[in-house]
Tab-separated table of C-alpha atoms in Angstrom:
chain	number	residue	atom	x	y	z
I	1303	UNK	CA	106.194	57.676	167.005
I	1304	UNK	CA	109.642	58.515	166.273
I	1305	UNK	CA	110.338	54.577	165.637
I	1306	UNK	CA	106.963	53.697	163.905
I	1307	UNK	CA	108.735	56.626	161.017
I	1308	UNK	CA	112.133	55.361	161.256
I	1309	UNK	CA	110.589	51.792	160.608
I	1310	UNK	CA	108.094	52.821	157.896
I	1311	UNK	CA	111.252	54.233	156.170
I	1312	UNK	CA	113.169	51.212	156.940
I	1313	UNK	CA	110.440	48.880	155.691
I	1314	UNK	CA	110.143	50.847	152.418
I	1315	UNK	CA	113.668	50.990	151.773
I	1316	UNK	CA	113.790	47.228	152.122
I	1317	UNK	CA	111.112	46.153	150.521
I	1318	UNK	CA	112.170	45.236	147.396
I	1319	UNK	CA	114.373	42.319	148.931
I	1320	UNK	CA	112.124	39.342	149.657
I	1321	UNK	CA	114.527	37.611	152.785
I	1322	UNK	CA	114.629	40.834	154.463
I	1323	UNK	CA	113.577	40.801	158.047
I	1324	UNK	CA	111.368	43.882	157.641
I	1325	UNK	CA	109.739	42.929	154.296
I	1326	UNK	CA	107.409	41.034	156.042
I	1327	UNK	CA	106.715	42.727	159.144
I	1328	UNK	CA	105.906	46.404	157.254
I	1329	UNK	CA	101.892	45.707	159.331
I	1330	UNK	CA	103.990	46.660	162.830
I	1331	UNK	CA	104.368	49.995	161.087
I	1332	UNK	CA	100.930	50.765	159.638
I	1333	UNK	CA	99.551	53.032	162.288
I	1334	UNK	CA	102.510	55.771	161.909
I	1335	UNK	CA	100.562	57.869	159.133
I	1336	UNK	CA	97.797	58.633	161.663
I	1337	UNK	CA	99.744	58.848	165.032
I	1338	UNK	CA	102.090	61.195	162.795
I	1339	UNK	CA	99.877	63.739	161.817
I	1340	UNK	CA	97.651	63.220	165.054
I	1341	UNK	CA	100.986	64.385	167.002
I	1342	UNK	CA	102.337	67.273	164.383
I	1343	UNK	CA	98.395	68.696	165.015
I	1344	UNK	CA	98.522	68.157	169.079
I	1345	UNK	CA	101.980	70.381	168.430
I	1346	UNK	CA	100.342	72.966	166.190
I	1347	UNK	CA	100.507	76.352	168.089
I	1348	UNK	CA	97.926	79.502	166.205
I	1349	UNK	CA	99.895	82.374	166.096
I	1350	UNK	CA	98.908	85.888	165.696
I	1351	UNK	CA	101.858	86.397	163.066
I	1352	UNK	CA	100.801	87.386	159.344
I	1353	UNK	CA	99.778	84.867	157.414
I	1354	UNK	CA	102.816	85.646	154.595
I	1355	UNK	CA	105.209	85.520	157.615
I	1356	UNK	CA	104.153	82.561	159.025
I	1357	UNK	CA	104.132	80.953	155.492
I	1358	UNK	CA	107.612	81.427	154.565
I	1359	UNK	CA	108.963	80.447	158.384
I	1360	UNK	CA	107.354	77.117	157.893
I	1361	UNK	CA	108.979	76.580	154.526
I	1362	UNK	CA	112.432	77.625	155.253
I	1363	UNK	CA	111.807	75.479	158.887
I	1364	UNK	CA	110.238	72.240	156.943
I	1365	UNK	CA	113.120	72.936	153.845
I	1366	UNK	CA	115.616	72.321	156.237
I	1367	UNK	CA	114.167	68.967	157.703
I	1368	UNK	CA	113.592	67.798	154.083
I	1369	UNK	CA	116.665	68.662	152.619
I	1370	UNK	CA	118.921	66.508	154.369
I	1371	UNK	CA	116.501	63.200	153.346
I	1372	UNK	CA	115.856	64.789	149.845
I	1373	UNK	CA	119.842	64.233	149.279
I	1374	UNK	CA	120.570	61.084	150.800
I	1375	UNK	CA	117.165	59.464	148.722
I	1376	UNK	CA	119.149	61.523	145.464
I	1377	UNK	CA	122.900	60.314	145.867
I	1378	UNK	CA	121.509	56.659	146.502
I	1379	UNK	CA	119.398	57.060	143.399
I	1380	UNK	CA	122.704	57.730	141.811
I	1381	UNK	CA	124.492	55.353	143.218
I	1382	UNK	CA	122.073	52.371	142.554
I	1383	UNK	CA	121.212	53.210	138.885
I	1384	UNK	CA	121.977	51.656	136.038
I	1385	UNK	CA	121.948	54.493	134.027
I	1386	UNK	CA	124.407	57.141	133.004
I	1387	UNK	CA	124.806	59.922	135.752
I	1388	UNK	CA	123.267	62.970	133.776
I	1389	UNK	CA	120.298	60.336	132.530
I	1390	UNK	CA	119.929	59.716	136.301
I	1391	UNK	CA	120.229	63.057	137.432
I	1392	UNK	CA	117.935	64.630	135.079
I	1393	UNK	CA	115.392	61.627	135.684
I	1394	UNK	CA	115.652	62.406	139.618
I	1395	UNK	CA	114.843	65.998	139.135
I	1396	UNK	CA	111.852	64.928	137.023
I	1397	UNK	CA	110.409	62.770	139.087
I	1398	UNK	CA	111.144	65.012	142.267
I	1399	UNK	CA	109.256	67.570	140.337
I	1400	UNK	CA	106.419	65.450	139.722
I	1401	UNK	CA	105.974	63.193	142.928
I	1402	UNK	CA	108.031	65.410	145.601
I	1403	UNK	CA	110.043	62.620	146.693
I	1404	UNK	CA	112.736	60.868	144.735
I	1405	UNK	CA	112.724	56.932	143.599
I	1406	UNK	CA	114.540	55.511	146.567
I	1407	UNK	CA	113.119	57.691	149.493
I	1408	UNK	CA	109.168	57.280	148.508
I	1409	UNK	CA	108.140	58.196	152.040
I	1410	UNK	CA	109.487	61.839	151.932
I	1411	UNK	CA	105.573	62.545	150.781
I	1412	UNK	CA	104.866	62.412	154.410
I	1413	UNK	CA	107.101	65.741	155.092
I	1414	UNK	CA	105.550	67.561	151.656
I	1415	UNK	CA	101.503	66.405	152.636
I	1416	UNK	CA	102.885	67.584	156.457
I	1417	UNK	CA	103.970	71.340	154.585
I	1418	UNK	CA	100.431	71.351	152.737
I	1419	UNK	CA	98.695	70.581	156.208
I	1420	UNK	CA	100.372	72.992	157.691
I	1421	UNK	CA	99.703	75.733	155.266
I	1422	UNK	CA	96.186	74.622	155.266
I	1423	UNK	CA	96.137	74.911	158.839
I	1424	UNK	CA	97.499	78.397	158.772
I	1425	UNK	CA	94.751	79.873	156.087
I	1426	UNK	CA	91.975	78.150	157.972
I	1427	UNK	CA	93.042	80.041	161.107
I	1428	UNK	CA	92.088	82.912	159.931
I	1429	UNK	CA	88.725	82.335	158.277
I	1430	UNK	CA	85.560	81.534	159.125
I	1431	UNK	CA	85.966	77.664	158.702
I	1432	UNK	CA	85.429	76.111	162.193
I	1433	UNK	CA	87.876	72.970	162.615
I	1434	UNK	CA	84.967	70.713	162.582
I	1435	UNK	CA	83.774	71.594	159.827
I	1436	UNK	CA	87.483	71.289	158.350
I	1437	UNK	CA	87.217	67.559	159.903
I	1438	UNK	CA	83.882	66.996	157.723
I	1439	UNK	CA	85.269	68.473	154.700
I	1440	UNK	CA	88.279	66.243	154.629
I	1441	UNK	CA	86.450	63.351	155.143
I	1442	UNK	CA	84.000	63.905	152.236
I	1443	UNK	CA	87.427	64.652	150.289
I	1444	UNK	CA	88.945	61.466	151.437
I	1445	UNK	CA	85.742	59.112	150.631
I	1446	UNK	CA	85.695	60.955	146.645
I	1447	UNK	CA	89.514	60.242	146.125
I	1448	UNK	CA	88.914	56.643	147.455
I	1449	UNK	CA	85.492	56.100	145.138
I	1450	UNK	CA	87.551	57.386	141.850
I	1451	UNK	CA	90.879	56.282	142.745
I	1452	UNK	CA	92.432	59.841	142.421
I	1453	UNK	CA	95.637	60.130	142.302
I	1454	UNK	CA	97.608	63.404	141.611
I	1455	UNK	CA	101.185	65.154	141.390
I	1456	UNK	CA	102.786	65.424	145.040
I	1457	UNK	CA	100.318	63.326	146.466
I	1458	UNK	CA	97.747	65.986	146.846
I	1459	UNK	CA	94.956	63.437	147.001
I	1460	UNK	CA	96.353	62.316	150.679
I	1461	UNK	CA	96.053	65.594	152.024
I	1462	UNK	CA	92.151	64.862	152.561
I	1463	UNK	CA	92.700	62.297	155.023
I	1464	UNK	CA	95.947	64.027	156.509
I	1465	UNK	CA	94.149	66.789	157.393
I	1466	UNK	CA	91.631	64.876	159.156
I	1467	UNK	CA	94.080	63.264	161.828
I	1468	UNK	CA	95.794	66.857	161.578
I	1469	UNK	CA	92.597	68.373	163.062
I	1470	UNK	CA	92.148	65.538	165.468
I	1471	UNK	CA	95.295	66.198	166.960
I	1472	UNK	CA	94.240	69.925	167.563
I	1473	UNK	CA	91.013	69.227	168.937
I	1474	UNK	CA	92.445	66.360	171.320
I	1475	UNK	CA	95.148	69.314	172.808
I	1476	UNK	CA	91.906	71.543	173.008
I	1477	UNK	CA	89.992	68.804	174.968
I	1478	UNK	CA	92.144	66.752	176.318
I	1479	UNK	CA	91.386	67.475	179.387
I	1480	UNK	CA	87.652	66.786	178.681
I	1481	UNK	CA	88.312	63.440	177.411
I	1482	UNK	CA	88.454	60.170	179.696
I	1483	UNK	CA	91.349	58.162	179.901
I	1484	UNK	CA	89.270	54.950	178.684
I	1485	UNK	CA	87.675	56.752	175.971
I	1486	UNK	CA	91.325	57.271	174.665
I	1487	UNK	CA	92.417	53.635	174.974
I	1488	UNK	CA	89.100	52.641	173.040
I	1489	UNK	CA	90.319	54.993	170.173
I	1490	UNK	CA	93.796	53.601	169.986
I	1491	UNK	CA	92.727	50.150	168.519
I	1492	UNK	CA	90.486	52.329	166.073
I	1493	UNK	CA	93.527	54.240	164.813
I	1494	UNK	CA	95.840	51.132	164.411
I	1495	UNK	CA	93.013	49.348	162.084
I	1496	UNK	CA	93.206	52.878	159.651
């Protein structure tokens, strides 16, 4: 998994030069936004902690492993630009506000849609909402942003299917034991198609 990310990021930050070796061989790297979200879920752990408190320990927690990427995707901004430093600083905040990522490190979405899941996660914990029922919500959310081709500030609109593979991966570490082996190698070929 860990390789599937680094490559995804490696892909992306090469893609704009056509002779690269990973331009085109980005496909190798497709299945990373489910097995990534499948494995954060598998890891989630309920907790009888208040809501508020677990809330803020997952920010500061997921702050600190976005903040390191957040800075190196903002000094290469700076560094690459073409345009005056306060033009490009200013434009970086903007568009950080907007899109939670900056310019030149796109993927960082994956960490801010992993923050909402998690959140998500939390709240549903403590209501009535059964996790398959989650599962069926998500998946009517992710067909409607697919029809009308939503598309909103911080990604929001990939949150839907997220949250699906989120849930799977909580459901497989509640069953897992339930499940066959060769039911699990039929899935994988199912998940590398998404």
């Amino acid at each position: 998994i860990i390789f599937m990310i680094y490559g995804a990021h490696i892909s992306h930050m090469t893609q704009t030069f056509s002779d690269s070796i990973w331009g085109g061989r980005t496909f190798l790297f497709t299945p990373y936004l489910a097995f990534f979200f499948i494995r954060s879920g598998y890891f989630h752990r309920k907790s009888s902690n208040t809501v508020w408190n677990l809330s803020v320990n997952l920010l500061c927690k997921r702050f600190l492993m976005i903040f390191p990427f957040a800075f190196i995707g903002f000094v290469c901004s700076i560094i690459i630009s073409n345009n005056t430093p306060i033009y490009t600083v200013l434009s970086n905040c903007k568009w950080f506000i907007v899109n939670g990522n900056f310019p030149s490190n796109g993927p960082l979405w994956f960490i801010t849609t992993l923050v909402l899941c998690e959140l998500l996660i939390i709240y549903i914990d403590r209501t009535f909402i059964s996790l398959l029922l989650a599962v069926i919500i998500s998946l009517i959310g992710c067909c409607v942003v697919i029809k009308y081709d939503i598309h909103l500030n911080w990604n929001i609109q990939n949150i839907f299917i997220c949250m699906f593979f989120y849930i799977i991966g909580i459901l497989y570490k509640k069953w897992e034991k339930m499940i066959p082996t060769f039911l699990c190698s039929l899935l994988i070929p199912i998940i590398i198609l998404n």
